[in-house]
Amino acid sequence: MQVEYEKAKAVFNRIESYRKCPSQDPNYVVIDANREKDLVPTFFVYEDGGEIYYHSFHVSPIPNSLYYDVQTPYGYGGPISTTEDPLFLKRAWNAYSDWSREKKIVVEFVRFHPILENWRFYQGEVFYDRDTVWIDLTTENLMNEYQTRAKRKVRKAIKNDLVVQWVTYEEFFNHFPKVYDEVMNSLQADSFYYFSDAYYKAWQTEKNVHFALCKHEEEVVATVFFYHNGSTMEYHLSAATDLGKELAATSLVIHEAALLGKQLGYKQLHLGGGTNSHTDNPLFFFKSGFSNRRGNFKIGKVIHLQAIYDQMKDEWLEKNGEIANRVLFYRS
C-alpha cells in the first residue's frame, strides 16, 4: 500500500543497510522532488509474515492526459525486499500492480542500483544499460587498487598543493552552483542536468551527505558532494574549473572521499558510470582508474495500462510524426 513519508522512513530504517542504497531513502526522494515541478515523492510498502517490500519513486502527471507515470529519482532506485522468496515477491508485485492501476499509472521507468542488483525483486522488463565503477573501502591500502593513471593524478594534485576541505552546506553552496553551471554550459548539457535553487536548498537539512571543496591556495577549483547510508557512499554531483581540471582536483577529491568513507566505516564508494554505454567513454575511463570493481547498471519498465499506453503512442505519432525510442517517449 502507499504510505506517508514518516511511515516510509520508519520502514526504510528497519531494513538492513546492505540491502538498500542512499537514493532509496525517503529523505533523498523528497529532496529530489525539488529537481522538477510535478514530481511527487511516493512510497509503496508491502509487509507480510515479517518481511518487507519497499519501493520509492516519483509519480508525475503525463502531459495532456488524466494519467500518471512513475520514475525513480535522479540516480538509482527500484524496489528492495528483505527476502527473495518468490511467493512473497509475487504477492508484493500483485499488490503493487493493483495499486498502480488504481492510481491511473500507465507506465514506469526504473534505474536499478548496480551494487544492490535489486532488479531481482522486479517483475517488469529489465535491460542492461552500462557498467559502473565502485571502490571497495574495506581494502587495506586504497591507493594500491588504483590504476597508474589515477595514482599519477592524485600525486599531481598533492604536488601542486591542492587541499580538500569537508565543509558545511552554506560554504559549499556558496561555490557549487556557479562552478557546476559553468561546466554544464561548456558541455551544452541537456536541461535535465541543471538544478534549481529549490533543489539546492532542499539539501540544507540532510545529514547523510558530505560536501567537499578542493582549493588551490584560496581559489576553489573543484566542488563535489556525496551522500550515503549505513554502508554505501555515493558520488553525486561534481564540477571543476579549468584550473582544477589541469591540476587533477577531482581525482584528489575522490581519493579523499574514499579515505573518509573508509574511516567512517562505509563498505563501498560508488562512482557511477560514463555518459553512455561505450567502454571508451571519457568519464567512464576516468572513474575506472580508481578501481577494477564493476557494477551492472540496469533499467526496467512495466506498462500497467497497455491499452491507454498504446492509444497515447498512436496519438503522439499522429501529431508529431515520429516517436522517441524510450518508454517515456513523451518526456524530453
Short mmCIF file of C-alpha atoms in Angstrom, two decimals, residues 106-107 303-318 323 327 329-330:
data_model
loop_
_atom_site.label_atom_id
_atom_site.label_comp_id
_atom_site.label_asym_id
_atom_site.label_seq_id
_atom_site.Cartn_x
_atom_site.Cartn_y
_atom_site.Cartn_z
CA VAL A 106 0.15 3.94 -17.14
CA VAL A 107 3.87 3.18 -17.25
CA ILE A 303 3.28 -0.87 -18.71
CA HIS A 304 0.40 -1.10 -16.26
CA LEU A 305 -2.34 0.13 -18.61
CA GLN A 306 -1.44 -1.24 -22.01
CA ALA A 307 -4.49 -0.01 -23.93
CA ILE A 308 -4.05 3.55 -22.67
CA TYR A 309 -0.31 3.44 -23.43
CA ASP A 310 -0.93 2.22 -26.99
CA GLN A 311 -3.51 4.95 -27.52
CA MET A 312 -1.04 7.58 -26.27
CA LYS A 313 1.59 6.35 -28.72
CA ASP A 314 -0.85 6.42 -31.63
CA GLU A 315 -1.92 9.96 -30.80
CA TRP A 316 1.71 11.07 -30.41
CA LEU A 317 2.66 9.61 -33.77
CA GLU A 318 -0.31 11.22 -35.47
CA ILE A 323 8.44 8.80 -31.57
CA VAL A 327 9.40 4.05 -22.66
CA PHE A 329 8.58 8.80 -25.12
CA TYR A 330 6.55 11.94 -24.33
#
